[in-house]
XYZ file of C-alpha atoms in Angstrom:
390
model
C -19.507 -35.982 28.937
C -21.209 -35.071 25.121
C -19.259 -34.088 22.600
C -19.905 -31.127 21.406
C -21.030 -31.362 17.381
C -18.148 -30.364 14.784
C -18.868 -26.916 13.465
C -19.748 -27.239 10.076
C -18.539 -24.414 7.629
C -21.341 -23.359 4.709
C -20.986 -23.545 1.414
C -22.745 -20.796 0.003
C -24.996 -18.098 1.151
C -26.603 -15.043 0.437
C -23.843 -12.419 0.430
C -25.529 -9.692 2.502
C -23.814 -6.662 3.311
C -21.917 -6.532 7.001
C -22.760 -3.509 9.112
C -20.756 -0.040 8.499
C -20.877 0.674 12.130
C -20.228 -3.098 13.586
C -18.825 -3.269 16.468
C -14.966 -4.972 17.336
C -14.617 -5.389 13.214
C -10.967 -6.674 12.802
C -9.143 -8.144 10.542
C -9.645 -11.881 9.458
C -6.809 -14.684 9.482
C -7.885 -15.122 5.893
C -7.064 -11.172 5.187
C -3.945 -11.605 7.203
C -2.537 -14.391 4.770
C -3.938 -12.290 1.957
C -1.142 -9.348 3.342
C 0.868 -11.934 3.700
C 1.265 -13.195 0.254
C 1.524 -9.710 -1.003
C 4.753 -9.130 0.981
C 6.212 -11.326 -2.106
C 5.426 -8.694 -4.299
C 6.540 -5.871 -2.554
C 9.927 -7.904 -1.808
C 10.041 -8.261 -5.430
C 9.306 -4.811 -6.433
C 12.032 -3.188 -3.721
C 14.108 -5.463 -5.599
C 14.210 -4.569 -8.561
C 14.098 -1.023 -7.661
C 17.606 -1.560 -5.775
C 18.853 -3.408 -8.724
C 18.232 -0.401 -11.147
C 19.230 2.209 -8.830
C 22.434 0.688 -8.821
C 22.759 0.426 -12.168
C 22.241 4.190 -12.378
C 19.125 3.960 -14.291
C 17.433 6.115 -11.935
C 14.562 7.179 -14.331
C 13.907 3.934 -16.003
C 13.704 2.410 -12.377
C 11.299 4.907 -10.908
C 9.253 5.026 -13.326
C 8.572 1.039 -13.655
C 8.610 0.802 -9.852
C 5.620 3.917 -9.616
C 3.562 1.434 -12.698
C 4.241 -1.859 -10.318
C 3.263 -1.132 -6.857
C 0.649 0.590 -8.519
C -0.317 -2.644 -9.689
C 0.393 -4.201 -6.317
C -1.569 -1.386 -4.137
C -4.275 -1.394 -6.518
C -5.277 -4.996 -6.860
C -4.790 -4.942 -2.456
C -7.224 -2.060 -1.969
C -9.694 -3.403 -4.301
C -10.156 -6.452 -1.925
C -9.460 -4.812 1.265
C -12.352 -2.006 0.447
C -14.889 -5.350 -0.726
C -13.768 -7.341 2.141
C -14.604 -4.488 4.375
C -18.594 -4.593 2.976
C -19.188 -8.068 2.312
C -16.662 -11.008 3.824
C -19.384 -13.175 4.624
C -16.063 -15.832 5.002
C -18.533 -19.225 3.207
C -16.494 -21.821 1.023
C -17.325 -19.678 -2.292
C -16.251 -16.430 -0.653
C -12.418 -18.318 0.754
C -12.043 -20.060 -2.632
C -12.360 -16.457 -4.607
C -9.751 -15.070 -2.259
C -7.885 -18.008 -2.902
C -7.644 -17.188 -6.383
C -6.895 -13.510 -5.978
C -4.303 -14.536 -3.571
C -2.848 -16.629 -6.694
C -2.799 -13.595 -9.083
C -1.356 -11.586 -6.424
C 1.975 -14.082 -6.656
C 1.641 -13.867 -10.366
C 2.126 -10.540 -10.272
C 4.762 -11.292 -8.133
C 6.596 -13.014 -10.230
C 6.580 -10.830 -13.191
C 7.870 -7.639 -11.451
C 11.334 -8.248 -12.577
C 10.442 -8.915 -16.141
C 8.311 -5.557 -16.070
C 11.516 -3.578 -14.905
C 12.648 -4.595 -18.379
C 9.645 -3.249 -20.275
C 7.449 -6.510 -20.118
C 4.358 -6.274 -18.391
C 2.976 -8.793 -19.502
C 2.971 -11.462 -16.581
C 2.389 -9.181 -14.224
C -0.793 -7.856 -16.151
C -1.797 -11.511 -16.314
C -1.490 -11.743 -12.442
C -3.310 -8.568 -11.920
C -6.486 -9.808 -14.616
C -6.343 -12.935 -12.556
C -7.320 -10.846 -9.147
C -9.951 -8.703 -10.682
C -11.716 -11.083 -12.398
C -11.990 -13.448 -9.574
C -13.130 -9.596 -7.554
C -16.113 -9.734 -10.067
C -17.306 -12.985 -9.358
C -17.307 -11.633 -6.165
C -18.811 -8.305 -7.378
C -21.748 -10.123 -8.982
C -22.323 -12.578 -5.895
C -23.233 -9.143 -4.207
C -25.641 -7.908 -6.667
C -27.454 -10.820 -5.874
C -27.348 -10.902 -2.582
C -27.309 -7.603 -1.251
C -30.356 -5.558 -3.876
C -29.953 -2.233 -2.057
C -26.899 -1.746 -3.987
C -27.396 -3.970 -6.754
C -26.823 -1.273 -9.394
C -23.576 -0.105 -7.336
C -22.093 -3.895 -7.370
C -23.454 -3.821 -11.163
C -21.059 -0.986 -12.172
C -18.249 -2.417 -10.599
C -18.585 -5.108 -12.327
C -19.279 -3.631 -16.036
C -16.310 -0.877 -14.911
C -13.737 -3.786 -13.851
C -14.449 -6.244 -16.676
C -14.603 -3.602 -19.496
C -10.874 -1.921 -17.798
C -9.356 -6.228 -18.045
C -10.151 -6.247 -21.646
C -8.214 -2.747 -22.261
C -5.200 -4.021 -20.136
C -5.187 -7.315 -22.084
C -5.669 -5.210 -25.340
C -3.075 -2.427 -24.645
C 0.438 -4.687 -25.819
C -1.202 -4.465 -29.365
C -1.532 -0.608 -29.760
C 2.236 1.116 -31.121
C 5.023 1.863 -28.854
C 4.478 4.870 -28.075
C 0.906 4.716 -27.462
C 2.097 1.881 -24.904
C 3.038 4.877 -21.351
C 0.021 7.245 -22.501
C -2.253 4.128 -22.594
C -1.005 3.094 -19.068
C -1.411 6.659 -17.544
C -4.881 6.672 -18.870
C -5.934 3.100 -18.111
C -4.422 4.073 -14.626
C -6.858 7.051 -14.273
C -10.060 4.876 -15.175
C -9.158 2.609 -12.789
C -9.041 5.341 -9.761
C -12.162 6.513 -11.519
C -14.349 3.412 -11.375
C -15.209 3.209 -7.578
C -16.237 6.965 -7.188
C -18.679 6.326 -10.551
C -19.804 2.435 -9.299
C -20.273 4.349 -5.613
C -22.171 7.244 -6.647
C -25.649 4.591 -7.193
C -25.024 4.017 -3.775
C -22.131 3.616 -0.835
C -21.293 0.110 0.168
C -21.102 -0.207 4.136
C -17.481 -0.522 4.710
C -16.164 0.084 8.333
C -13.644 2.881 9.254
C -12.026 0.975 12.030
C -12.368 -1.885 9.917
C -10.628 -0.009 7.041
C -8.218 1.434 8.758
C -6.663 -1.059 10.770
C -5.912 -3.094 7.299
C -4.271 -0.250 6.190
C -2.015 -0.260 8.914
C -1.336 -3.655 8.079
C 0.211 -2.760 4.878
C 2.063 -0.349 6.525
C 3.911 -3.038 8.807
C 4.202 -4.864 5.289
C 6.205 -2.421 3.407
C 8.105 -1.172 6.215
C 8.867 -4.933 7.637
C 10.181 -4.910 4.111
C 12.216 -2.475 4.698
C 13.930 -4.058 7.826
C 14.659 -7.388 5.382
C 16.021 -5.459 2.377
C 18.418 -3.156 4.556
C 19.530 -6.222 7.089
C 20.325 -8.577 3.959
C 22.382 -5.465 2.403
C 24.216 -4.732 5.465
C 24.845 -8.826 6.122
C 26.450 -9.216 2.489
C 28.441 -6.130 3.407
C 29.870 -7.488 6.270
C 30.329 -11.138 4.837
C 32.573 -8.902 2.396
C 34.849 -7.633 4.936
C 33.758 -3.607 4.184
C 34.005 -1.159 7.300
C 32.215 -2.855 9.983
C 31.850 0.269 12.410
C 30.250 2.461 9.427
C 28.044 -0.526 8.491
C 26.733 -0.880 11.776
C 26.430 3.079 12.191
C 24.312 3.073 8.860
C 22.255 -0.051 10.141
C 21.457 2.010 13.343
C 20.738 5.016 11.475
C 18.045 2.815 9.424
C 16.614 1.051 12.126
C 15.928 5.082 13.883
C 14.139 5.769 10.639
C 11.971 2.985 10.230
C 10.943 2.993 13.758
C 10.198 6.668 13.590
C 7.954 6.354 10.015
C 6.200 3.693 12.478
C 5.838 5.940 15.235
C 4.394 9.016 13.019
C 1.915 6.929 11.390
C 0.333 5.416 13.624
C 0.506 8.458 16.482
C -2.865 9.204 15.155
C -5.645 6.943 14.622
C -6.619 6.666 10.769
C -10.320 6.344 11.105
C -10.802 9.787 12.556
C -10.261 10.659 8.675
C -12.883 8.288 7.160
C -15.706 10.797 7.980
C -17.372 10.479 4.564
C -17.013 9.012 0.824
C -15.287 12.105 -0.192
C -12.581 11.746 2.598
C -12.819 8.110 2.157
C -11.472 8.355 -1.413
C -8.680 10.922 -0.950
C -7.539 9.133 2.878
C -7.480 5.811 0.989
C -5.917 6.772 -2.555
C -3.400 8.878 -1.081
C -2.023 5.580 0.922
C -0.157 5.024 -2.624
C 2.553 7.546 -1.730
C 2.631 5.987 1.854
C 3.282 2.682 0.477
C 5.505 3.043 -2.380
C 7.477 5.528 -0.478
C 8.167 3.220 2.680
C 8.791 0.263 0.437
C 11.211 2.258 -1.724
C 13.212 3.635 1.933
C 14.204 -0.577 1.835
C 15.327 -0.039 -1.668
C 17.526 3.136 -0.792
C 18.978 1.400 2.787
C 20.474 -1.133 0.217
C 22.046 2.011 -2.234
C 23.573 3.454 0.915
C 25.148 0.146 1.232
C 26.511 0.130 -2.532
C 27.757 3.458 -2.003
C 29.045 3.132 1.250
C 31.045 0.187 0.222
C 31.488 0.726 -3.672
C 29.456 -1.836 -5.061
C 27.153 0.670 -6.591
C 27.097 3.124 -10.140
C 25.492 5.953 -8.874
C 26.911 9.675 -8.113
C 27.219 10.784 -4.736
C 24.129 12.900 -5.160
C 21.830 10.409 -6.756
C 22.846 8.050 -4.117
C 22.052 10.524 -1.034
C 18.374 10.953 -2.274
C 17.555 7.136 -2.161
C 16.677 7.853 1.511
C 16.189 11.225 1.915
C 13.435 11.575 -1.241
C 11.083 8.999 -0.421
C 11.462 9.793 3.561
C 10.079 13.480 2.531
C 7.285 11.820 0.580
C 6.744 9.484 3.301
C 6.355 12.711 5.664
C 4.219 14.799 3.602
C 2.011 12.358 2.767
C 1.726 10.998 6.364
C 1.336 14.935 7.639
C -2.122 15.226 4.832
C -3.400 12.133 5.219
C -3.217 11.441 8.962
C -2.114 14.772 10.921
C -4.033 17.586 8.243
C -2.544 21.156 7.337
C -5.009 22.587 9.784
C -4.479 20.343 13.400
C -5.550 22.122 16.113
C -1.312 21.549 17.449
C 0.447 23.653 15.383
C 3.839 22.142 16.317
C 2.965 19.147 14.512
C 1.168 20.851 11.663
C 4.178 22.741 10.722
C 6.508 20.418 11.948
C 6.102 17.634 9.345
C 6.470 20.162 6.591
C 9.405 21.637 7.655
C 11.158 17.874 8.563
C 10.306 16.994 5.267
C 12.127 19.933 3.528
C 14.938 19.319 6.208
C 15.332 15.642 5.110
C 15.881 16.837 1.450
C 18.396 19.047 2.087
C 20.180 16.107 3.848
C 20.678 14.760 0.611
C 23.286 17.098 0.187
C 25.010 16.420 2.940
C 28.655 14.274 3.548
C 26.296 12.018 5.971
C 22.674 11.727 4.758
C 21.007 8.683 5.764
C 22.010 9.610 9.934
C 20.795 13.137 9.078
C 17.851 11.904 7.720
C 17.822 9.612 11.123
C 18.572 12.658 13.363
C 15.656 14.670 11.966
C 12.879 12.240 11.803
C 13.413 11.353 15.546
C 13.615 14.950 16.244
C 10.342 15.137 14.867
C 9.105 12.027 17.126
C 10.702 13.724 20.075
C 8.789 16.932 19.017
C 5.134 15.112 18.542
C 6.050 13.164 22.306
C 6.612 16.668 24.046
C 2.992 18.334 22.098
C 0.766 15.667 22.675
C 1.424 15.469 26.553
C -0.537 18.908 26.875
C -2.524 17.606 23.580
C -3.726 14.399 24.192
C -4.862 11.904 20.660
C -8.230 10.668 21.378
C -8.951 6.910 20.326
């Protein structure tokens, strides 16, 4: 019996824009490692968050977390959204990754040096990625003329940005935040201007199943930060029963942010550009919230068995605050203000605001537990006289 002939993999070729409305679009293995390599940085960014939370330099912590995943989420969407128009998956195409894959661990590495006020390596990393991105940008203007103009501005928008970012340690101290806020802003603003010549053909399903992906990232991370927290505590000798109470209490809120997002299916949102842009920014405060719920498991911990600086108060919001982010956000972007099942149109609100005050409470990472899963319960009982259409 023949052998059938090795496949051969191309080099290079035209890179022609994929199908909006193609059909079984998932995502690639190569998109997969890509999420992969980006847990590092998320890891990394929980971490240091943690670290200056228990330090009780709440503000100082925040704040450099918010500028760092942005960095993170940013340099992942701008692939994910390309990817979604124009993986044509030759040698030229895998190789680009591969180097955006490399500034994405750069990054990586210079999250803790950021949380000191250096931003330097990770702004290296994140150059790194969107420079590679316009290679990939300008591959597309030649392949794909229909939206040569659009694939143009992306690449005048994204190079010009990478020589502010490079530029911006020079200016004075305390030009360095406003500079950030406002290079942060032209970066957002860059793919509504570049998409306004004309809308690349990215898939909804397509788009938001990798999405979800990073969801199971930064709430995976979640699990690791909160078990390794909860191991050291035990290695210690603390309170065994009230460790493993709080580790149960975690595990119920994790597995409920899980349930809640993905009750509903995400591309019944991507209806147009418009939506697109809102559905997709928005994600942000889905990310960095669920990352940052690993980040308070692990200040629960401290407090729980003195390790950490912080104030009983300060300490009960490092669930309960991003948790009611986490909600609202999830309730706007996924379940909408106006659903047709008013249970779970008000409901979300209302957890959210319940989940706050739990902060206050003697016990608030299992109230936190007790109301997200009522809410769970709540959108199990609705949906069985309102069923969620695929």
């Amino acid at each position: 019996m023949a052998e059938s002939p090795p496949r051969l993999r191309v080099w290079y070729r035209p890179m022609l824009a994929r199908e909006a409305h193609e059909a079984h679009r998932a995502a690639t293995t190569l998109e997969l490692l890509f999420d992969l390599c980006f847990v590092v940085a998320v890891s990394r960014a929980g971490a240091a968050l943690h670290h200056a939370l228990a330090e009780n330099h709440v503000a100082h912590g925040v704040f450099n977390y918010l500028c760092v995943f942005f960095a993170i989420w940013w340099a992942w969407l701008q692939f994910t959204w390309f990817a979604s128009a124009y993986d044509i998956d030759d040698v030229a195409y895998r190789l680009a990754v591969l180097v955006q894959i490399a500034g994405g661990l750069v990054i990586a590495a210079g999250v803790a040096r950021a949380f000191e006020g250096d931003f330097a390596v990770v702004v290296t990393g994140y150059v790194v990625m969107r420079l590679a991105g316009v290679t990939q940008w300008l591959r597309a203007a030649r392949g794909d003329p229909k939206r040569r103009r659009t694939a143009l501005r992306y690449v005048l928008g994204i190079a010009a940005l990478q020589v502010a970012w490079i530029a911006r340690p020079l200016l004075p101290t305390p030009w360095l935040v406003p500079s950030f806020l406002g290079l942060t802003l032209a970066e957002l603003a860059v793919p509504v201007w570049a998409e306004h010549a004309g809308h690349t053909t990215w898939n909804a399903h397509h788009i938001a199943e990798r999405y979800g992906c990073f969801t199971l990232i930064v709430l995976g991370e979640t699990v690791v930060g909160a078990t390794s927290a909860i191991q050291e505590g035990l290695e210690e000798g603390h309170n065994i029963a009230g460790l493993v109470s709080l580790a149960a209490a975690g595990l119920v809120i994790v597995f409920s942010m899980w349930w809640l997002y993905f009750d509903r299916p995400g591309h019944r949102r991507l209806t147009s550009f418009r939506t697109a842009v809102v559905w997709g920014y928005g994600h942000y405060f889905i990310f960095a919230s669920a990352a940052a719920v690993g980040a308070g498991m692990e200040v629960a911990v401290d407090y729980d068995t003195h390790k950490g600086h912080l104030a009983h108060l300060p300490a009960g919001l490092a669930i309960p605050l991003p948790v009611a982010i986490y909600l609202i956000s999830t309730w706007l972007l996924h379940i909408g203000p106006s659903n047709e099942c008013r249970p779970i149109a008000i409901g979300f609100p209302v957890a959210a605001g319940l989940v706050l005050a739990a902060a206050f409470s003697p016990a608030p990472v299992h109230i936190t537990a007790a109301i997200v899963a009522g809410l769970v319960a709540l959108m199990v009982a609705v949906t069985r006289e309102h069923p969620v259409e695929p």
